[in-house]
């Protein structure tokens, strides 16, 4: 149960940090999107 809770906290902190980064630098979302696409296997 604690592992699930800690995982939820980690996801929440990650989401908040991404939102803050977007507010500080709007181009961050574009960079992150491209980075995520580059990690995905091309189909």
mmCIF file of C-alpha atoms in Angstrom:
data_model
loop_
_atom_site.group_PDB
_atom_site.id
_atom_site.type_symbol
_atom_site.label_atom_id
_atom_site.label_comp_id
_atom_site.label_asym_id
_atom_site.label_seq_id
_atom_site.Cartn_x
_atom_site.Cartn_y
_atom_site.Cartn_z
ATOM 1 C CA UNK A 1 0.000 0.000 0.000
ATOM 2 C CA UNK A 2 2.840 2.356 0.842
ATOM 3 C CA UNK A 3 4.485 1.666 -2.523
ATOM 4 C CA UNK A 4 1.302 2.660 -4.349
ATOM 5 C CA UNK A 5 1.013 5.825 -2.273
ATOM 6 C CA UNK A 6 4.635 6.799 -2.860
ATOM 7 C CA UNK A 7 4.200 6.156 -6.580
ATOM 8 C CA UNK A 8 1.143 8.479 -6.574
ATOM 9 C CA UNK A 9 3.162 11.155 -4.737
ATOM 10 C CA UNK A 10 5.986 10.807 -7.254
ATOM 11 C CA UNK A 11 3.570 11.189 -10.169
ATOM 12 C CA UNK A 12 1.985 14.255 -8.544
ATOM 13 C CA UNK A 13 5.369 15.902 -7.921
ATOM 14 C CA UNK A 14 6.427 15.161 -11.487
ATOM 15 C CA UNK A 15 3.205 16.681 -12.834
ATOM 16 C CA UNK A 16 3.639 19.812 -10.696
ATOM 17 C CA UNK A 17 7.260 20.221 -11.777
ATOM 18 C CA UNK A 18 6.232 19.918 -15.441
ATOM 19 C CA UNK A 19 3.473 22.500 -14.970
ATOM 20 C CA UNK A 20 5.906 24.898 -13.303
ATOM 21 C CA UNK A 21 8.427 24.368 -16.088
ATOM 22 C CA UNK A 22 5.756 25.100 -18.695
ATOM 23 C CA UNK A 23 4.747 28.296 -16.879
ATOM 24 C CA UNK A 24 8.374 29.401 -16.635
ATOM 25 C CA UNK A 25 9.333 28.367 -20.167
ATOM 26 C CA UNK A 26 6.441 27.643 -22.580
ATOM 27 C CA UNK A 27 8.801 26.025 -25.100
ATOM 28 C CA UNK A 28 9.576 23.288 -22.548
ATOM 29 C CA UNK A 29 6.422 21.375 -23.483
ATOM 30 C CA UNK A 30 7.512 21.250 -27.131
ATOM 31 C CA UNK A 31 10.995 20.033 -26.180
ATOM 32 C CA UNK A 32 9.554 17.430 -23.804
ATOM 33 C CA UNK A 33 7.080 16.258 -26.449
ATOM 34 C CA UNK A 34 9.847 15.816 -29.021
ATOM 35 C CA UNK A 35 12.020 14.047 -26.442
ATOM 36 C CA UNK A 36 9.186 11.635 -25.573
ATOM 37 C CA UNK A 37 8.542 10.901 -29.244
ATOM 38 C CA UNK A 38 12.228 10.203 -29.827
ATOM 39 C CA UNK A 39 12.176 7.615 -27.013
ATOM 40 C CA UNK A 40 9.171 5.796 -28.457
ATOM 41 C CA UNK A 41 9.907 2.999 -30.949
ATOM 42 C CA UNK A 42 9.018 4.059 -34.483
ATOM 43 C CA UNK A 43 6.141 2.015 -35.845
#
